C-alpha cells in the first residue's frame, strides 16, 4: 500500500498518495502493484468491492476452470503452485490471487468506489474521488479491465417473461434448473459452459447462436490448442496458423456449421486480435450438442410470457432465460475529460501500445489477450513509472528538497 498524507476539511478527506493510484483489485491491478513493488515503489489500489478479484469470487459459476493451461495465466514474478492441475479451478485461481497479494504485501483500500477521476492541469496531478475521499497522485493506473459490468441485451418482450431471467454473472449452478427448459442467449465460452452445466443437472438447454462463432478443441492430441498456436506463431504468419488450427478443429470436432454453429470467415486468432471475440474452447458441450441434449436455436425474434419466438419461425415454451451476453468496460462512467478511451471504454491505441496515455495515465487489462497481456503491460507500466520516479527524486535532491528523499514532490 502506498504511503499517504491525509488532509481533512469540512467536506471531504484528501489523501496525497506517494505512488500511483491503481483503480481495481483484480488480477490486473495486483500485477501492476507487484511490479511496482519489485521496483521499490509504493502504490495504492482502490477497489469498489470488499475483496480481491471480485469478478472471480462473485460473478462466476461454480464449475468454471481456466480455459488455458496455468503457465499462460500466471501473473508477473509469482507462479502457480506446482501441485495445481493443468487447468486450475475457480477456487484454486482465487487462492492463487490471494497468495499473490499476500506475497507482495498488497493491501488495497476496499469499498472505495471511484466516482470520478480527473487530471488537474493546474497542479499536474490526478484527482480521484470516491464516496468519502479524494485521492491525489501524479499517476493513475486504470485496472478495471474489459469485464467490469455485465452486458444486458435489448431483447423484445424480455420484460414480459413470466419465468426466471438472470445474467451469467449471477449464475452459479444448474442444480436450480433441474428438468426446466432453459433458453441460454449467447454461444461464447460462457454460453457453452452454462449449457453444458445445465445439461449435467438434467435441465434442457436451448442455446441461441445468432452470430457466427469459432469452436476449437481445448487440446489437440494432448497439447493445449492455445500453446500450439503460440508456438506456430513464432515461425509462421498469423493467417497460416489460423488455417492450421481450423484444419485441426475440423478433423477433431467435425463441421460445426452442420450443428448450427457457423464459423466466421475471419480466422480465430485474427478475429480475436481485431474484435476481442474469443474462440470457444470446447470442454464437452459439442458432444452434448451432437447428441441433442443441448439444442442450438437461431436468433430470438421476441420473448413471450411463457417462451420465445425465433427468427426461423419456431416458437418454444421456456421456463427460464440465462443471458450469456458477456461484459463491458465501465471506464467512461468515471474517467472524465479523457479522450484516450473509446465510448466503449477501450483504449483507442491498439495493442501493444495501449498501455500508456498522457499526463501519467496508464491502462492494464485491456489488451484482449488475457492474463498474458496483463503481465506484459504491468511490467511496462512499472518500468516507465520507475524511470519517472528516479528523475523526480534526483531533481528533488539537487534542489535540496525538504520532502522525504525517496518520494516525489506533492502539492500542498
mmCIF file of C-alpha atoms in Angstrom:
data_model
loop_
_atom_site.group_PDB
_atom_site.id
_atom_site.type_symbol
_atom_site.label_atom_id
_atom_site.label_comp_id
_atom_site.label_asym_id
_atom_site.label_seq_id
_atom_site.Cartn_x
_atom_site.Cartn_y
_atom_site.Cartn_z
ATOM 1 C CA UNK A 1 0.000 0.000 0.000
ATOM 2 C CA UNK A 2 1.309 3.430 -0.913
ATOM 3 C CA UNK A 3 2.292 5.906 1.737
ATOM 4 C CA UNK A 4 -0.257 8.682 2.155
ATOM 5 C CA UNK A 5 -0.679 12.116 3.657
ATOM 6 C CA UNK A 6 -4.183 12.950 4.834
ATOM 7 C CA UNK A 7 -5.712 16.407 4.871
ATOM 8 C CA UNK A 8 -9.194 16.874 6.339
ATOM 9 C CA UNK A 9 -11.669 19.629 5.685
ATOM 10 C CA UNK A 10 -15.375 20.008 6.362
ATOM 11 C CA UNK A 11 -16.488 18.472 3.092
ATOM 12 C CA UNK A 12 -14.107 15.669 2.152
ATOM 13 C CA UNK A 13 -10.904 13.924 3.101
ATOM 14 C CA UNK A 14 -7.928 14.473 0.788
ATOM 15 C CA UNK A 15 -5.324 11.724 0.565
ATOM 16 C CA UNK A 16 -1.983 12.507 -1.099
ATOM 17 C CA UNK A 17 -0.684 9.211 -2.416
ATOM 18 C CA UNK A 18 3.094 8.761 -2.722
ATOM 19 C CA UNK A 19 2.990 6.484 -5.716
ATOM 20 C CA UNK A 20 0.435 5.570 -8.393
ATOM 21 C CA UNK A 21 -3.268 5.197 -7.726
ATOM 22 C CA UNK A 22 -4.495 1.898 -9.171
ATOM 23 C CA UNK A 23 -8.233 1.513 -9.743
ATOM 24 C CA UNK A 24 -9.258 -2.127 -9.427
ATOM 25 C CA UNK A 25 -8.034 -5.006 -7.243
ATOM 26 C CA UNK A 26 -8.417 -7.731 -9.805
ATOM 27 C CA UNK A 27 -5.507 -9.626 -11.378
ATOM 28 C CA UNK A 28 -4.525 -6.573 -13.471
ATOM 29 C CA UNK A 29 -4.330 -4.130 -10.571
ATOM 30 C CA UNK A 30 -2.445 -6.615 -8.404
ATOM 31 C CA UNK A 31 0.040 -7.316 -11.210
ATOM 32 C CA UNK A 32 0.925 -3.627 -11.555
ATOM 33 C CA UNK A 33 1.235 -3.204 -7.795
ATOM 34 C CA UNK A 34 3.560 -6.220 -7.584
ATOM 35 C CA UNK A 35 5.759 -4.972 -10.438
ATOM 36 C CA UNK A 36 5.971 -1.539 -8.815
ATOM 37 C CA UNK A 37 6.894 -3.193 -5.512
ATOM 38 C CA UNK A 38 9.678 -5.057 -7.306
ATOM 39 C CA UNK A 39 10.981 -1.650 -8.429
ATOM 40 C CA UNK A 40 10.844 -0.415 -4.822
ATOM 41 C CA UNK A 41 7.851 1.857 -5.438
ATOM 42 C CA UNK A 42 4.654 2.149 -3.392
ATOM 43 C CA UNK A 43 1.137 2.194 -4.831
ATOM 44 C CA UNK A 44 -2.436 2.417 -3.617
ATOM 45 C CA UNK A 45 -5.211 0.212 -5.002
ATOM 46 C CA UNK A 46 -8.800 1.433 -4.768
ATOM 47 C CA UNK A 47 -11.410 -1.326 -5.010
ATOM 48 C CA UNK A 48 -15.169 -0.832 -5.024
ATOM 49 C CA UNK A 49 -15.981 -4.264 -3.590
ATOM 50 C CA UNK A 50 -14.932 -5.854 -0.310
ATOM 51 C CA UNK A 51 -12.455 -8.395 -1.693
ATOM 52 C CA UNK A 52 -9.742 -9.183 -4.219
ATOM 53 C CA UNK A 53 -10.775 -10.360 -7.694
ATOM 54 C CA UNK A 54 -14.470 -9.726 -7.058
ATOM 55 C CA UNK A 55 -15.416 -10.794 -10.594
ATOM 56 C CA UNK A 56 -13.955 -14.232 -9.951
ATOM 57 C CA UNK A 57 -15.395 -14.531 -6.457
ATOM 58 C CA UNK A 58 -18.897 -13.206 -7.004
ATOM 59 C CA UNK A 59 -19.696 -13.271 -10.723
ATOM 60 C CA UNK A 60 -18.560 -16.667 -11.972
ATOM 61 C CA UNK A 61 -20.247 -20.059 -11.994
ATOM 62 C CA UNK A 62 -19.127 -22.895 -9.738
ATOM 63 C CA UNK A 63 -17.757 -25.247 -12.409
ATOM 64 C CA UNK A 64 -15.510 -22.626 -14.014
ATOM 65 C CA UNK A 65 -11.920 -23.559 -14.730
ATOM 66 C CA UNK A 66 -9.217 -21.620 -16.532
ATOM 67 C CA UNK A 67 -9.642 -22.126 -20.251
ATOM 68 C CA UNK A 68 -5.877 -22.080 -20.808
ATOM 69 C CA UNK A 69 -3.097 -24.049 -19.101
ATOM 70 C CA UNK A 70 -1.851 -22.385 -15.951
ATOM 71 C CA UNK A 71 1.525 -21.366 -17.414
ATOM 72 C CA UNK A 72 -0.333 -18.967 -19.733
ATOM 73 C CA UNK A 73 -2.303 -17.432 -16.842
ATOM 74 C CA UNK A 74 0.427 -16.580 -14.344
ATOM 75 C CA UNK A 75 0.823 -13.060 -13.054
ATOM 76 C CA UNK A 76 4.320 -11.483 -13.059
ATOM 77 C CA UNK A 77 7.002 -12.613 -10.604
ATOM 78 C CA UNK A 78 4.929 -15.323 -8.868
ATOM 79 C CA UNK A 79 3.782 -18.578 -10.463
ATOM 80 C CA UNK A 80 1.076 -21.096 -9.648
ATOM 81 C CA UNK A 81 1.846 -23.815 -7.073
ATOM 82 C CA UNK A 82 3.315 -26.897 -8.716
ATOM 83 C CA UNK A 83 0.585 -29.121 -7.273
ATOM 84 C CA UNK A 84 -2.173 -27.175 -9.052
ATOM 85 C CA UNK A 85 -3.678 -29.023 -12.030
ATOM 86 C CA UNK A 86 -3.100 -28.019 -15.620
ATOM 87 C CA UNK A 87 -6.393 -26.124 -15.649
ATOM 88 C CA UNK A 88 -6.948 -24.666 -12.155
ATOM 89 C CA UNK A 89 -10.491 -24.390 -10.823
ATOM 90 C CA UNK A 90 -12.194 -21.154 -9.850
ATOM 91 C CA UNK A 91 -11.392 -21.744 -6.173
ATOM 92 C CA UNK A 92 -7.758 -22.534 -6.934
ATOM 93 C CA UNK A 93 -7.367 -19.387 -9.023
ATOM 94 C CA UNK A 94 -8.855 -17.262 -6.234
ATOM 95 C CA UNK A 95 -6.474 -18.906 -3.756
ATOM 96 C CA UNK A 96 -3.590 -18.060 -6.118
ATOM 97 C CA UNK A 97 -4.720 -14.414 -6.295
ATOM 98 C CA UNK A 98 -4.905 -14.172 -2.509
ATOM 99 C CA UNK A 99 -1.437 -15.738 -2.143
ATOM 100 C CA UNK A 100 -0.125 -13.305 -4.755
ATOM 101 C CA UNK A 101 -1.393 -10.289 -2.820
ATOM 102 C CA UNK A 102 -0.045 -11.695 0.443
ATOM 103 C CA UNK A 103 3.379 -12.415 -1.076
ATOM 104 C CA UNK A 104 3.803 -8.820 -2.270
ATOM 105 C CA UNK A 105 2.110 -7.358 0.832
ATOM 106 C CA UNK A 106 -0.561 -5.678 -1.279
ATOM 107 C CA UNK A 107 -3.327 -4.173 0.839
ATOM 108 C CA UNK A 108 -5.994 -2.448 -1.263
ATOM 109 C CA UNK A 109 -8.465 0.026 0.188
ATOM 110 C CA UNK A 110 -11.757 -1.829 -0.182
ATOM 111 C CA UNK A 111 -15.238 -0.350 -0.516
ATOM 112 C CA UNK A 112 -13.819 2.665 -2.324
ATOM 113 C CA UNK A 113 -15.973 3.083 -5.427
ATOM 114 C CA UNK A 114 -14.390 5.598 -7.771
ATOM 115 C CA UNK A 115 -16.993 8.144 -8.813
ATOM 116 C CA UNK A 116 -14.744 10.409 -10.878
ATOM 117 C CA UNK A 117 -11.107 10.606 -11.899
ATOM 118 C CA UNK A 118 -9.892 13.842 -13.425
ATOM 119 C CA UNK A 119 -6.493 15.243 -14.355
ATOM 120 C CA UNK A 120 -5.923 18.677 -12.786
ATOM 121 C CA UNK A 121 -3.861 20.579 -15.352
ATOM 122 C CA UNK A 122 -3.148 23.394 -12.903
ATOM 123 C CA UNK A 123 -1.344 21.161 -10.413
ATOM 124 C CA UNK A 124 -0.292 18.329 -12.747
ATOM 125 C CA UNK A 125 -1.926 15.691 -10.565
ATOM 126 C CA UNK A 126 -4.775 13.207 -10.858
ATOM 127 C CA UNK A 127 -7.712 13.700 -8.502
ATOM 128 C CA UNK A 128 -9.689 10.539 -7.854
ATOM 129 C CA UNK A 129 -12.956 10.941 -5.986
ATOM 130 C CA UNK A 130 -14.636 8.068 -4.113
ATOM 131 C CA UNK A 131 -17.767 8.228 -1.963
ATOM 132 C CA UNK A 132 -15.874 9.664 1.019
ATOM 133 C CA UNK A 133 -12.359 10.684 -0.037
ATOM 134 C CA UNK A 134 -10.315 12.394 -2.707
ATOM 135 C CA UNK A 135 -7.043 10.664 -3.633
ATOM 136 C CA UNK A 136 -4.303 12.680 -5.355
ATOM 137 C CA UNK A 137 -1.334 11.314 -7.300
ATOM 138 C CA UNK A 138 0.947 12.031 -10.250
ATOM 139 C CA UNK A 139 -0.046 8.680 -11.797
ATOM 140 C CA UNK A 140 -3.323 6.888 -12.423
ATOM 141 C CA UNK A 141 -3.493 3.235 -13.485
ATOM 142 C CA UNK A 142 -6.848 2.115 -14.863
ATOM 143 C CA UNK A 143 -7.096 -1.593 -13.979
ATOM 144 C CA UNK A 144 -10.852 -2.161 -14.075
ATOM 145 C CA UNK A 145 -10.447 -4.174 -17.262
ATOM 146 C CA UNK A 146 -12.651 -5.255 -20.132
ATOM 147 C CA UNK A 147 -15.168 -7.112 -17.956
ATOM 148 C CA UNK A 148 -16.253 -4.632 -15.299
ATOM 149 C CA UNK A 149 -20.019 -4.683 -15.911
ATOM 150 C CA UNK A 150 -22.416 -7.290 -17.342
ATOM 151 C CA UNK A 151 -23.990 -6.603 -20.733
ATOM 152 C CA UNK A 152 -27.777 -6.849 -20.863
ATOM 153 C CA UNK A 153 -29.105 -7.201 -24.418
ATOM 154 C CA UNK A 154 -32.157 -5.407 -25.728
ATOM 155 C CA UNK A 155 -34.497 -8.332 -26.423
ATOM 156 C CA UNK A 156 -38.078 -7.608 -27.413
ATOM 157 C CA UNK A 157 -40.545 -8.809 -24.780
ATOM 158 C CA UNK A 158 -37.958 -9.800 -22.179
ATOM 159 C CA UNK A 159 -39.676 -7.672 -19.551
ATOM 160 C CA UNK A 160 -42.938 -9.594 -20.084
ATOM 161 C CA UNK A 161 -41.481 -13.056 -19.474
ATOM 162 C CA UNK A 162 -43.090 -14.837 -16.510
ATOM 163 C CA UNK A 163 -40.112 -17.062 -15.700
ATOM 164 C CA UNK A 164 -36.711 -16.506 -14.114
ATOM 165 C CA UNK A 165 -34.226 -14.286 -16.009
ATOM 166 C CA UNK A 166 -30.602 -13.873 -14.957
ATOM 167 C CA UNK A 167 -27.222 -12.932 -16.376
ATOM 168 C CA UNK A 168 -24.383 -15.452 -16.154
ATOM 169 C CA UNK A 169 -22.791 -13.085 -13.615
ATOM 170 C CA UNK A 170 -25.482 -14.353 -11.207
ATOM 171 C CA UNK A 171 -25.483 -17.977 -12.356
ATOM 172 C CA UNK A 172 -23.816 -20.467 -10.012
ATOM 173 C CA UNK A 173 -25.040 -23.964 -10.852
ATOM 174 C CA UNK A 174 -27.578 -25.785 -12.971
ATOM 175 C CA UNK A 175 -28.950 -27.566 -9.916
ATOM 176 C CA UNK A 176 -31.716 -24.968 -9.500
ATOM 177 C CA UNK A 177 -32.921 -25.564 -13.082
ATOM 178 C CA UNK A 178 -33.447 -29.336 -12.923
ATOM 179 C CA UNK A 179 -35.988 -30.563 -15.508
ATOM 180 C CA UNK A 180 -36.534 -26.984 -16.755
ATOM 181 C CA UNK A 181 -36.360 -25.769 -20.328
ATOM 182 C CA UNK A 182 -33.733 -23.017 -20.236
ATOM 183 C CA UNK A 183 -33.017 -20.556 -23.019
ATOM 184 C CA UNK A 184 -29.321 -19.582 -22.996
ATOM 185 C CA UNK A 185 -28.814 -16.407 -25.029
ATOM 186 C CA UNK A 186 -25.209 -16.429 -26.245
ATOM 187 C CA UNK A 187 -22.883 -19.106 -27.604
ATOM 188 C CA UNK A 188 -19.459 -17.953 -26.419
ATOM 189 C CA UNK A 189 -17.417 -19.735 -23.769
ATOM 190 C CA UNK A 190 -19.880 -18.789 -21.016
ATOM 191 C CA UNK A 191 -22.930 -19.810 -23.055
ATOM 192 C CA UNK A 192 -21.367 -23.134 -23.963
ATOM 193 C CA UNK A 193 -20.229 -23.931 -20.430
ATOM 194 C CA UNK A 194 -23.512 -22.895 -18.812
ATOM 195 C CA UNK A 195 -25.390 -25.035 -21.336
ATOM 196 C CA UNK A 196 -23.118 -27.958 -20.505
ATOM 197 C CA UNK A 197 -23.615 -27.418 -16.780
ATOM 198 C CA UNK A 198 -27.387 -27.266 -17.223
ATOM 199 C CA UNK A 199 -27.267 -30.479 -19.217
ATOM 200 C CA UNK A 200 -25.331 -32.242 -16.443
ATOM 201 C CA UNK A 201 -28.009 -31.180 -13.937
ATOM 202 C CA UNK A 202 -30.790 -32.653 -16.064
ATOM 203 C CA UNK A 203 -32.050 -29.336 -17.393
ATOM 204 C CA UNK A 204 -32.958 -28.910 -21.067
ATOM 205 C CA UNK A 205 -30.853 -26.070 -22.506
ATOM 206 C CA UNK A 206 -31.682 -24.291 -25.754
ATOM 207 C CA UNK A 207 -28.643 -22.240 -26.769
ATOM 208 C CA UNK A 208 -29.109 -19.223 -29.037
ATOM 209 C CA UNK A 209 -26.439 -18.996 -31.752
ATOM 210 C CA UNK A 210 -27.443 -15.841 -33.587
ATOM 211 C CA UNK A 211 -23.911 -14.921 -34.675
ATOM 212 C CA UNK A 212 -21.065 -16.950 -36.112
ATOM 213 C CA UNK A 213 -18.566 -18.473 -33.681
ATOM 214 C CA UNK A 214 -15.271 -20.333 -33.798
ATOM 215 C CA UNK A 215 -15.258 -23.541 -31.762
ATOM 216 C CA UNK A 216 -11.852 -25.145 -31.221
ATOM 217 C CA UNK A 217 -10.846 -28.173 -29.156
ATOM 218 C CA UNK A 218 -9.235 -27.174 -25.879
ATOM 219 C CA UNK A 219 -6.487 -29.693 -26.648
ATOM 220 C CA UNK A 220 -5.219 -31.351 -29.809
ATOM 221 C CA UNK A 221 -3.514 -34.721 -29.338
ATOM 222 C CA UNK A 222 -2.978 -33.929 -25.652
ATOM 223 C CA UNK A 223 -1.452 -30.497 -26.245
ATOM 224 C CA UNK A 224 -3.099 -27.164 -25.488
ATOM 225 C CA UNK A 225 -4.564 -25.636 -28.649
ATOM 226 C CA UNK A 226 -3.531 -22.211 -27.390
ATOM 227 C CA UNK A 227 0.005 -23.469 -26.735
ATOM 228 C CA UNK A 228 0.193 -24.936 -30.236
ATOM 229 C CA UNK A 229 -0.983 -21.625 -31.705
ATOM 230 C CA UNK A 230 1.602 -19.625 -29.752
ATOM 231 C CA UNK A 231 4.374 -21.975 -30.886
ATOM 232 C CA UNK A 232 3.309 -21.806 -34.539
ATOM 233 C CA UNK A 233 3.125 -18.022 -34.491
ATOM 234 C CA UNK A 234 6.841 -17.890 -33.792
ATOM 235 C CA UNK A 235 7.503 -19.398 -37.214
ATOM 236 C CA UNK A 236 4.509 -18.796 -39.462
ATOM 237 C CA UNK A 237 2.224 -15.888 -40.470
ATOM 238 C CA UNK A 238 -0.951 -15.444 -38.445
ATOM 239 C CA UNK A 239 -3.348 -16.363 -41.240
ATOM 240 C CA UNK A 240 -1.460 -19.568 -41.979
ATOM 241 C CA UNK A 241 -1.629 -20.501 -38.286
ATOM 242 C CA UNK A 242 -5.385 -19.845 -38.355
ATOM 243 C CA UNK A 243 -5.740 -22.210 -41.324
ATOM 244 C CA UNK A 244 -3.770 -24.910 -39.489
ATOM 245 C CA UNK A 245 -5.943 -24.517 -36.369
ATOM 246 C CA UNK A 246 -9.152 -24.725 -38.377
ATOM 247 C CA UNK A 247 -7.900 -27.824 -40.217
ATOM 248 C CA UNK A 248 -7.144 -29.491 -36.883
ATOM 249 C CA UNK A 249 -10.513 -28.391 -35.496
ATOM 250 C CA UNK A 250 -12.363 -29.869 -38.461
ATOM 251 C CA UNK A 251 -10.511 -33.159 -38.045
ATOM 252 C CA UNK A 252 -11.179 -33.434 -34.296
ATOM 253 C CA UNK A 253 -14.599 -31.771 -33.977
ATOM 254 C CA UNK A 254 -16.120 -32.110 -37.421
ATOM 255 C CA UNK A 255 -18.069 -29.472 -39.327
ATOM 256 C CA UNK A 256 -19.691 -27.247 -36.704
ATOM 257 C CA UNK A 257 -21.796 -25.466 -39.361
ATOM 258 C CA UNK A 258 -23.954 -28.599 -39.517
ATOM 259 C CA UNK A 259 -24.714 -28.153 -35.809
ATOM 260 C CA UNK A 260 -25.951 -24.588 -36.238
ATOM 261 C CA UNK A 261 -22.614 -23.063 -35.197
ATOM 262 C CA UNK A 262 -21.447 -21.145 -38.249
ATOM 263 C CA UNK A 263 -17.782 -20.277 -38.420
ATOM 264 C CA UNK A 264 -16.757 -16.658 -39.173
ATOM 265 C CA UNK A 265 -14.897 -16.009 -42.398
ATOM 266 C CA UNK A 266 -12.022 -14.456 -40.444
ATOM 267 C CA UNK A 267 -9.724 -16.930 -38.666
ATOM 268 C CA UNK A 268 -9.919 -17.380 -34.857
ATOM 269 C CA UNK A 269 -6.691 -15.610 -33.858
ATOM 270 C CA UNK A 270 -7.095 -12.781 -36.356
ATOM 271 C CA UNK A 271 -10.690 -12.248 -35.203
ATOM 272 C CA UNK A 272 -9.599 -12.190 -31.562
ATOM 273 C CA UNK A 273 -6.930 -9.584 -32.294
ATOM 274 C CA UNK A 274 -9.299 -7.359 -34.289
ATOM 275 C CA UNK A 275 -12.513 -7.560 -32.267
ATOM 276 C CA UNK A 276 -11.576 -9.194 -28.971
ATOM 277 C CA UNK A 277 -14.043 -12.024 -29.679
ATOM 278 C CA UNK A 278 -12.557 -15.131 -28.119
ATOM 279 C CA UNK A 279 -12.933 -18.531 -29.817
ATOM 280 C CA UNK A 280 -14.793 -21.141 -27.810
ATOM 281 C CA UNK A 281 -12.510 -23.811 -26.394
ATOM 282 C CA UNK A 282 -14.710 -26.878 -26.183
ATOM 283 C CA UNK A 283 -14.757 -28.743 -22.866
ATOM 284 C CA UNK A 284 -17.623 -31.109 -23.646
ATOM 285 C CA UNK A 285 -20.539 -29.010 -24.855
ATOM 286 C CA UNK A 286 -20.093 -30.001 -28.505
ATOM 287 C CA UNK A 287 -20.680 -33.694 -27.799
ATOM 288 C CA UNK A 288 -23.896 -32.793 -25.975
ATOM 289 C CA UNK A 289 -24.984 -30.711 -28.977
ATOM 290 C CA UNK A 290 -24.307 -33.664 -31.283
ATOM 291 C CA UNK A 291 -26.343 -35.942 -29.022
ATOM 292 C CA UNK A 292 -29.231 -33.477 -28.978
ATOM 293 C CA UNK A 293 -29.100 -32.806 -25.242
ATOM 294 C CA UNK A 294 -28.115 -29.203 -25.917
ATOM 295 C CA UNK A 295 -30.363 -27.767 -28.615
ATOM 296 C CA UNK A 296 -28.976 -24.972 -30.816
ATOM 297 C CA UNK A 297 -31.527 -22.383 -31.953
ATOM 298 C CA UNK A 298 -31.275 -19.296 -34.141
ATOM 299 C CA UNK A 299 -31.820 -15.661 -33.280
ATOM 300 C CA UNK A 300 -34.595 -14.630 -30.921
ATOM 301 C CA UNK A 301 -37.316 -12.524 -32.566
ATOM 302 C CA UNK A 302 -39.354 -11.993 -29.413
ATOM 303 C CA UNK A 303 -39.749 -13.232 -25.858
ATOM 304 C CA UNK A 304 -43.329 -14.097 -24.896
ATOM 305 C CA UNK A 305 -44.882 -14.580 -21.467
ATOM 306 C CA UNK A 306 -44.100 -18.281 -21.498
ATOM 307 C CA UNK A 307 -41.430 -18.757 -24.121
ATOM 308 C CA UNK A 308 -39.732 -17.390 -27.211
ATOM 309 C CA UNK A 309 -40.314 -16.860 -30.928
ATOM 310 C CA UNK A 310 -37.283 -17.304 -33.166
ATOM 311 C CA UNK A 311 -36.243 -15.720 -36.447
ATOM 312 C CA UNK A 312 -36.770 -19.025 -38.289
ATOM 313 C CA UNK A 313 -40.467 -19.051 -37.308
ATOM 314 C CA UNK A 314 -40.212 -21.572 -34.486
ATOM 315 C CA UNK A 315 -41.816 -20.949 -31.109
ATOM 316 C CA UNK A 316 -40.876 -22.750 -27.886
ATOM 317 C CA UNK A 317 -42.102 -22.798 -24.322
ATOM 318 C CA UNK A 318 -39.328 -21.807 -21.898
ATOM 319 C CA UNK A 319 -39.119 -21.949 -18.091
ATOM 320 C CA UNK A 320 -36.053 -19.720 -17.572
ATOM 321 C CA UNK A 321 -33.679 -17.465 -19.507
ATOM 322 C CA UNK A 322 -29.939 -17.079 -18.911
ATOM 323 C CA UNK A 323 -28.144 -14.171 -20.568
ATOM 324 C CA UNK A 324 -24.653 -15.299 -21.586
ATOM 325 C CA UNK A 325 -24.058 -11.945 -23.229
ATOM 326 C CA UNK A 326 -20.708 -11.043 -21.731
ATOM 327 C CA UNK A 327 -19.264 -7.992 -20.037
ATOM 328 C CA UNK A 328 -18.064 -4.499 -20.876
ATOM 329 C CA UNK A 329 -15.709 -1.815 -19.591
ATOM 330 C CA UNK A 330 -17.107 0.839 -17.237
ATOM 331 C CA UNK A 331 -14.297 3.389 -17.682
ATOM 332 C CA UNK A 332 -16.428 6.066 -19.448
ATOM 333 C CA UNK A 333 -18.701 6.299 -16.389
ATOM 334 C CA UNK A 334 -15.939 7.599 -14.093
ATOM 335 C CA UNK A 335 -12.860 8.737 -16.063
ATOM 336 C CA UNK A 336 -13.668 12.304 -17.060
ATOM 337 C CA UNK A 337 -12.373 14.653 -19.760
ATOM 338 C CA UNK A 338 -10.113 11.999 -21.238
ATOM 339 C CA UNK A 339 -10.101 11.073 -24.926
ATOM 340 C CA UNK A 340 -7.696 8.151 -24.532
ATOM 341 C CA UNK A 341 -10.618 5.686 -24.367
ATOM 342 C CA UNK A 342 -13.371 4.946 -26.879
ATOM 343 C CA UNK A 343 -17.029 5.315 -25.955
ATOM 344 C CA UNK A 344 -16.958 1.557 -25.241
ATOM 345 C CA UNK A 345 -14.257 2.045 -22.621
ATOM 346 C CA UNK A 346 -11.339 0.547 -24.525
ATOM 347 C CA UNK A 347 -8.017 2.293 -25.290
ATOM 348 C CA UNK A 348 -8.062 3.913 -28.724
ATOM 349 C CA UNK A 349 -4.449 2.871 -29.278
ATOM 350 C CA UNK A 350 -4.330 -0.858 -30.073
ATOM 351 C CA UNK A 351 -2.069 -3.484 -28.530
ATOM 352 C CA UNK A 352 0.869 -3.428 -27.889
ATOM 353 C CA UNK A 353 0.894 0.346 -27.326
ATOM 354 C CA UNK A 354 -2.374 0.924 -25.493
ATOM 355 C CA UNK A 355 -0.884 0.720 -22.005
ATOM 356 C CA UNK A 356 0.206 4.370 -21.746
ATOM 357 C CA UNK A 357 -1.710 7.604 -22.177
ATOM 358 C CA UNK A 358 -0.816 11.197 -21.363
ATOM 359 C CA UNK A 359 -0.251 13.002 -18.075
ATOM 360 C CA UNK A 360 0.654 9.883 -16.112
ATOM 361 C CA UNK A 361 -2.320 7.789 -17.264
ATOM 362 C CA UNK A 362 -1.845 4.026 -17.724
ATOM 363 C CA UNK A 363 -4.118 1.098 -18.545
ATOM 364 C CA UNK A 364 -3.803 -2.608 -17.822
ATOM 365 C CA UNK A 365 -6.172 -5.465 -18.597
ATOM 366 C CA UNK A 366 -7.427 -4.032 -21.903
ATOM 367 C CA UNK A 367 -5.237 -5.934 -24.366
ATOM 368 C CA UNK A 368 -7.851 -8.545 -25.354
ATOM 369 C CA UNK A 369 -5.067 -11.050 -24.759
ATOM 370 C CA UNK A 370 -5.991 -12.342 -21.337
ATOM 371 C CA UNK A 371 -3.620 -12.568 -18.404
ATOM 372 C CA UNK A 372 -0.599 -12.800 -20.688
ATOM 373 C CA UNK A 373 -1.381 -9.327 -21.992
ATOM 374 C CA UNK A 374 -1.880 -8.128 -18.423
ATOM 375 C CA UNK A 375 1.546 -9.392 -17.384
ATOM 376 C CA UNK A 376 3.263 -7.678 -20.318
ATOM 377 C CA UNK A 377 1.616 -4.325 -19.679
ATOM 378 C CA UNK A 378 2.099 -4.443 -15.896
ATOM 379 C CA UNK A 379 5.842 -4.764 -16.351
ATOM 380 C CA UNK A 380 5.973 -1.895 -18.894
ATOM 381 C CA UNK A 381 3.959 0.372 -16.589
ATOM 382 C CA UNK A 382 6.173 -0.312 -13.583
ATOM 383 C CA UNK A 383 9.365 0.339 -15.538
ATOM 384 C CA UNK A 384 8.014 3.569 -17.003
ATOM 385 C CA UNK A 385 6.851 4.949 -13.645
ATOM 386 C CA UNK A 386 10.123 3.854 -12.029
ATOM 387 C CA UNK A 387 12.112 5.920 -14.525
ATOM 388 C CA UNK A 388 9.985 8.989 -13.801
ATOM 389 C CA UNK A 389 10.271 8.411 -10.054
ATOM 390 C CA UNK A 390 14.064 8.344 -10.215
ATOM 391 C CA UNK A 391 14.164 11.546 -12.272
ATOM 392 C CA UNK A 392 11.893 13.339 -9.794
ATOM 393 C CA UNK A 393 13.918 12.028 -6.864
ATOM 394 C CA UNK A 394 17.181 13.241 -8.437
ATOM 395 C CA UNK A 395 15.638 16.619 -9.152
ATOM 396 C CA UNK A 396 14.376 16.917 -5.575
ATOM 397 C CA UNK A 397 17.787 16.017 -4.181
ATOM 398 C CA UNK A 398 19.501 18.538 -6.437
ATOM 399 C CA UNK A 399 17.129 21.233 -5.252
ATOM 400 C CA UNK A 400 17.697 20.253 -1.613
ATOM 401 C CA UNK A 401 14.031 19.424 -1.330
ATOM 402 C CA UNK A 402 12.687 19.053 2.200
ATOM 403 C CA UNK A 403 10.376 16.132 1.401
ATOM 404 C CA UNK A 404 11.274 12.523 2.147
ATOM 405 C CA UNK A 405 14.207 11.628 -0.045
ATOM 406 C CA UNK A 406 12.554 8.629 -1.712
ATOM 407 C CA UNK A 407 9.267 10.372 -2.565
ATOM 408 C CA UNK A 408 8.488 12.887 -5.312
ATOM 409 C CA UNK A 409 7.175 16.345 -4.505
ATOM 410 C CA UNK A 410 3.451 16.684 -3.983
ATOM 411 C CA UNK A 411 1.257 19.796 -3.844
ATOM 412 C CA UNK A 412 0.006 21.308 -0.627
#
